Amino acid sequence: DMQHADGYVDADTPFATRHWALAAAVGVIDSPHVRLVGCSGTDGDSKRQMLQDVRDSKGEGIILRRNDGRYHGGRAKGGPLLRHKFTNAAEVYVKSVDPSKESVTLAVRDASGKERIVGNASTIGKGDGRPFVEGDVVEAAFQHVLDPANPVMVQPRIMRRRTDKTAAECSLDQFAEAGTVKDVPVDA
């Protein structure tokens, strides 16, 4: 997004006009190092397709902006933006508890039975009043992992206890499809 371009846009210019001005500026620059990235969808079908394309390419999510939205410099939340991030879930077990930080270290087992640490999560406000102990199985939601073969959950949070599962059932293969791609597609 562009905040200002003398003679073209200012902070009160709607997004569609700012997008047009930026596309025109990038076209004039004509450099392989400067590209207009992102995608635009103007109707429900194109936005649904964009969402599916990002999901299929293992993106983190999308940001939707109102077409008539005004630019608010330095303000990432609120206003004309709506963020939609994809989440994953896995059954993991509590490897260790840190009462001083009110957090737990979470783990799973690989195919050979070796323990693999997959992240840490806060226990503040989680659970049913009982403290978490080593061996508890929990369902954890998380954004993604960078490497599914050696997963570390990004932004994990405990969703609930799983009394119907054992630690031995918490396997590494749950992360096979939880990776993300950090490359941003270029809008041609």
mmCIF file of C-alpha atoms in Angstrom:
data_model
loop_
_atom_site.group_PDB
_atom_site.id
_atom_site.type_symbol
_atom_site.label_atom_id
_atom_site.label_comp_id
_atom_site.label_asym_id
_atom_site.label_seq_id
_atom_site.Cartn_x
_atom_site.Cartn_y
_atom_site.Cartn_z
ATOM 1 C CA ASP A 1 0.000 0.000 0.000
ATOM 2 C CA MET A 2 1.194 3.527 -0.521
ATOM 3 C CA GLN A 3 0.516 6.392 1.824
ATOM 4 C CA HIS A 4 1.383 9.371 -0.373
ATOM 5 C CA ALA A 5 2.297 10.064 -3.990
ATOM 6 C CA ASP A 6 2.234 13.767 -4.737
ATOM 7 C CA GLY A 7 -0.381 14.565 -7.336
ATOM 8 C CA TYR A 8 -1.953 11.091 -7.200
ATOM 9 C CA VAL A 9 -2.949 10.029 -3.714
ATOM 10 C CA ASP A 10 -3.011 11.146 -0.107
ATOM 11 C CA ALA A 11 -4.182 9.601 3.156
ATOM 12 C CA ASP A 12 -7.861 10.125 2.236
ATOM 13 C CA THR A 13 -7.659 8.429 -1.159
ATOM 14 C CA PRO A 14 -9.582 5.114 -1.358
ATOM 15 C CA PHE A 15 -7.586 1.899 -1.663
ATOM 16 C CA ALA A 16 -8.599 1.198 -5.277
ATOM 17 C CA THR A 17 -7.092 4.515 -6.385
ATOM 18 C CA ARG A 18 -3.933 4.004 -4.284
ATOM 19 C CA HIS A 19 -3.541 0.520 -5.818
ATOM 20 C CA TRP A 20 -3.875 1.973 -9.332
ATOM 21 C CA ALA A 21 -1.269 4.693 -8.560
ATOM 22 C CA LEU A 22 1.166 2.155 -7.140
ATOM 23 C CA ALA A 23 0.737 -0.127 -10.177
ATOM 24 C CA ALA A 24 1.400 2.849 -12.467
ATOM 25 C CA ALA A 25 4.507 3.842 -10.477
ATOM 26 C CA VAL A 26 5.888 0.283 -10.560
ATOM 27 C CA GLY A 27 5.302 0.188 -14.336
ATOM 28 C CA VAL A 28 7.299 3.404 -14.789
ATOM 29 C CA ILE A 29 10.170 2.226 -12.567
ATOM 30 C CA ASP A 30 10.606 -0.938 -14.719
ATOM 31 C CA SER A 31 13.085 -2.643 -12.410
ATOM 32 C CA PRO A 32 13.370 -6.367 -11.677
ATOM 33 C CA HIS A 33 13.858 -5.419 -8.006
ATOM 34 C CA VAL A 34 10.565 -3.554 -7.655
ATOM 35 C CA ARG A 35 7.323 -5.474 -8.050
ATOM 36 C CA LEU A 36 3.732 -5.029 -7.071
ATOM 37 C CA VAL A 37 2.908 -7.992 -4.852
ATOM 38 C CA GLY A 38 -0.382 -9.310 -3.673
ATOM 39 C CA CYS A 39 -3.666 -10.063 -5.297
ATOM 40 C CA SER A 40 -6.904 -8.198 -5.680
ATOM 41 C CA GLY A 41 -10.390 -9.608 -5.575
ATOM 42 C CA THR A 42 -13.412 -7.476 -6.306
ATOM 43 C CA ASP A 43 -16.299 -9.892 -5.821
ATOM 44 C CA GLY A 44 -17.132 -12.807 -3.559
ATOM 45 C CA ASP A 45 -16.118 -15.493 -6.059
ATOM 46 C CA SER A 46 -12.701 -13.955 -6.781
ATOM 47 C CA LYS A 47 -12.038 -13.505 -3.050
ATOM 48 C CA ARG A 48 -12.997 -17.122 -2.310
ATOM 49 C CA GLN A 49 -10.697 -18.260 -5.133
ATOM 50 C CA MET A 50 -7.874 -16.072 -3.782
ATOM 51 C CA LEU A 51 -8.381 -17.595 -0.323
ATOM 52 C CA GLN A 52 -8.242 -21.119 -1.766
ATOM 53 C CA ASP A 53 -5.162 -20.287 -3.868
ATOM 54 C CA VAL A 54 -3.324 -18.995 -0.792
ATOM 55 C CA ARG A 55 -4.373 -22.052 1.227
ATOM 56 C CA ASP A 56 -3.273 -24.411 -1.598
ATOM 57 C CA SER A 57 0.114 -22.674 -1.862
ATOM 58 C CA LYS A 58 0.640 -23.024 1.920
ATOM 59 C CA GLY A 59 0.358 -19.291 2.621
ATOM 60 C CA GLU A 60 -0.250 -17.971 6.137
ATOM 61 C CA GLY A 61 -3.534 -16.254 5.346
ATOM 62 C CA ILE A 62 -4.941 -13.204 3.609
ATOM 63 C CA ILE A 63 -5.711 -9.597 4.447
ATOM 64 C CA LEU A 64 -8.897 -8.116 3.065
ATOM 65 C CA ARG A 65 -9.277 -4.360 2.704
ATOM 66 C CA ARG A 66 -12.404 -2.374 2.026
ATOM 67 C CA ASN A 67 -12.198 -0.870 -1.446
ATOM 68 C CA ASP A 68 -13.223 2.532 -0.091
ATOM 69 C CA GLY A 69 -10.954 2.171 2.970
ATOM 70 C CA ARG A 70 -8.720 5.063 3.922
ATOM 71 C CA TYR A 71 -5.033 4.662 4.767
ATOM 72 C CA HIS A 72 -4.138 4.854 8.470
ATOM 73 C CA GLY A 73 -0.359 5.050 8.756
ATOM 74 C CA GLY A 74 1.189 3.007 11.548
ATOM 75 C CA ARG A 75 -2.081 1.336 12.519
ATOM 76 C CA ALA A 76 -2.085 -2.355 11.699
ATOM 77 C CA LYS A 77 -5.383 -3.263 13.360
ATOM 78 C CA GLY A 78 -8.882 -2.008 12.928
ATOM 79 C CA GLY A 79 -10.262 0.264 10.266
ATOM 80 C CA PRO A 80 -10.631 -1.152 6.786
ATOM 81 C CA LEU A 81 -8.483 -4.294 7.285
ATOM 82 C CA LEU A 82 -9.691 -7.808 8.018
ATOM 83 C CA ARG A 83 -7.027 -10.468 8.601
ATOM 84 C CA HIS A 84 -7.799 -14.128 8.010
ATOM 85 C CA LYS A 85 -4.988 -16.431 9.161
ATOM 86 C CA PHE A 86 -5.060 -20.165 8.719
ATOM 87 C CA THR A 87 -4.612 -22.342 11.791
ATOM 88 C CA ASN A 88 -3.662 -25.940 12.416
ATOM 89 C CA ALA A 89 -4.240 -28.237 15.382
ATOM 90 C CA ALA A 90 -2.343 -31.164 16.852
ATOM 91 C CA GLU A 91 -2.564 -33.464 19.861
ATOM 92 C CA VAL A 92 0.628 -33.031 21.886
ATOM 93 C CA TYR A 93 1.678 -33.931 25.387
ATOM 94 C CA VAL A 94 3.161 -31.923 28.216
ATOM 95 C CA LYS A 95 6.880 -32.675 28.457
ATOM 96 C CA SER A 96 7.535 -30.294 31.336
ATOM 97 C CA VAL A 97 5.821 -27.577 33.353
ATOM 98 C CA ASP A 98 7.287 -24.201 34.321
ATOM 99 C CA PRO A 99 5.049 -22.878 37.127
ATOM 100 C CA SER A 100 7.019 -19.619 37.433
ATOM 101 C CA LYS A 101 6.244 -18.721 33.805
ATOM 102 C CA GLU A 102 2.830 -20.447 33.768
ATOM 103 C CA SER A 103 3.813 -22.369 30.656
ATOM 104 C CA VAL A 104 4.436 -25.881 29.427
ATOM 105 C CA THR A 105 6.847 -27.470 26.967
ATOM 106 C CA LEU A 106 5.000 -29.592 24.408
ATOM 107 C CA ALA A 107 6.206 -32.743 22.638
ATOM 108 C CA VAL A 108 5.269 -35.579 20.283
ATOM 109 C CA ARG A 109 6.875 -38.901 19.297
ATOM 110 C CA ASP A 110 8.423 -39.625 15.896
ATOM 111 C CA ALA A 111 8.013 -42.955 14.063
ATOM 112 C CA SER A 112 10.888 -44.522 16.020
ATOM 113 C CA GLY A 113 9.390 -43.451 19.356
ATOM 114 C CA LYS A 114 11.900 -40.655 19.955
ATOM 115 C CA GLU A 115 10.547 -37.633 21.778
ATOM 116 C CA ARG A 116 10.460 -34.382 19.757
ATOM 117 C CA ILE A 117 9.880 -30.992 21.393
ATOM 118 C CA VAL A 118 7.452 -28.956 19.261
ATOM 119 C CA GLY A 119 6.996 -25.744 21.259
ATOM 120 C CA ASN A 120 5.956 -23.982 24.442
ATOM 121 C CA ALA A 121 2.527 -22.657 25.355
ATOM 122 C CA SER A 122 1.029 -20.534 28.100
ATOM 123 C CA THR A 123 -1.244 -22.174 30.654
ATOM 124 C CA ILE A 124 -2.756 -18.892 31.852
ATOM 125 C CA GLY A 125 -6.527 -19.257 31.860
ATOM 126 C CA LYS A 126 -6.310 -22.739 30.332
ATOM 127 C CA GLY A 127 -7.629 -25.973 31.654
ATOM 128 C CA ASP A 128 -10.356 -26.851 34.081
ATOM 129 C CA GLY A 129 -8.769 -25.550 37.270
ATOM 130 C CA ARG A 130 -6.441 -28.528 37.605
ATOM 131 C CA PRO A 131 -2.752 -27.767 37.077
ATOM 132 C CA PHE A 132 -1.066 -29.278 34.047
ATOM 133 C CA VAL A 133 1.348 -32.121 34.786
ATOM 134 C CA GLU A 134 3.903 -34.011 32.734
ATOM 135 C CA GLY A 135 2.186 -36.483 30.417
ATOM 136 C CA ASP A 136 -1.085 -34.552 30.056
ATOM 137 C CA VAL A 137 -2.314 -34.642 26.457
ATOM 138 C CA VAL A 138 -3.708 -31.408 25.044
ATOM 139 C CA GLU A 139 -5.011 -30.167 21.736
ATOM 140 C CA ALA A 140 -2.899 -27.213 20.610
ATOM 141 C CA ALA A 141 -3.856 -24.771 17.879
ATOM 142 C CA PHE A 142 -1.034 -22.995 16.055
ATOM 143 C CA GLN A 143 -0.378 -20.902 12.961
ATOM 144 C CA HIS A 144 2.101 -23.153 11.132
ATOM 145 C CA VAL A 145 5.532 -24.760 11.303
ATOM 146 C CA LEU A 146 8.437 -23.724 9.092
ATOM 147 C CA ASP A 147 9.778 -27.256 8.647
ATOM 148 C CA PRO A 148 7.286 -30.136 9.015
ATOM 149 C CA ALA A 149 10.179 -32.628 9.403
ATOM 150 C CA ASN A 150 11.485 -30.679 12.441
ATOM 151 C CA PRO A 151 8.364 -28.843 13.588
ATOM 152 C CA VAL A 152 8.264 -25.976 16.023
ATOM 153 C CA MET A 153 4.750 -24.567 16.315
ATOM 154 C CA VAL A 154 4.361 -20.835 15.640
ATOM 155 C CA GLN A 155 2.020 -19.165 18.150
ATOM 156 C CA PRO A 156 0.794 -22.353 19.861
ATOM 157 C CA ARG A 157 -2.087 -22.133 22.305
ATOM 158 C CA ILE A 158 -3.730 -24.836 24.356
ATOM 159 C CA MET A 159 -7.320 -25.415 23.336
ATOM 160 C CA ARG A 160 -8.359 -28.282 25.641
ATOM 161 C CA ARG A 161 -7.221 -31.389 27.495
ATOM 162 C CA ARG A 162 -7.540 -34.705 25.674
ATOM 163 C CA THR A 163 -8.254 -37.370 28.291
ATOM 164 C CA ASP A 164 -9.136 -39.822 25.499
ATOM 165 C CA LYS A 165 -5.534 -39.836 24.154
ATOM 166 C CA THR A 166 -2.200 -40.991 25.528
ATOM 167 C CA ALA A 167 1.208 -39.391 25.041
ATOM 168 C CA ALA A 168 2.214 -42.367 22.865
ATOM 169 C CA GLU A 169 -0.570 -41.420 20.419
ATOM 170 C CA CYS A 170 0.836 -37.897 19.888
ATOM 171 C CA SER A 171 2.805 -38.392 16.695
ATOM 172 C CA LEU A 172 5.085 -36.270 14.553
ATOM 173 C CA ASP A 173 3.145 -37.064 11.379
ATOM 174 C CA GLN A 174 0.418 -34.581 12.439
ATOM 175 C CA PHE A 175 2.708 -31.795 11.191
ATOM 176 C CA ALA A 176 3.224 -33.123 7.647
ATOM 177 C CA GLU A 177 0.733 -30.634 6.156
ATOM 178 C CA ALA A 178 1.226 -27.804 8.680
ATOM 179 C CA GLY A 179 4.100 -26.040 6.906
ATOM 180 C CA THR A 180 3.892 -22.639 5.300
ATOM 181 C CA VAL A 181 5.622 -20.921 2.420
ATOM 182 C CA LYS A 182 6.974 -17.463 3.176
ATOM 183 C CA ASP A 183 7.296 -16.381 -0.484
ATOM 184 C CA VAL A 184 4.748 -13.781 -1.539
ATOM 185 C CA PRO A 185 3.122 -14.326 -4.945
ATOM 186 C CA VAL A 186 3.640 -11.567 -7.487
ATOM 187 C CA ASP A 187 0.534 -10.096 -9.069
ATOM 188 C CA ALA A 188 1.260 -10.183 -12.809
#
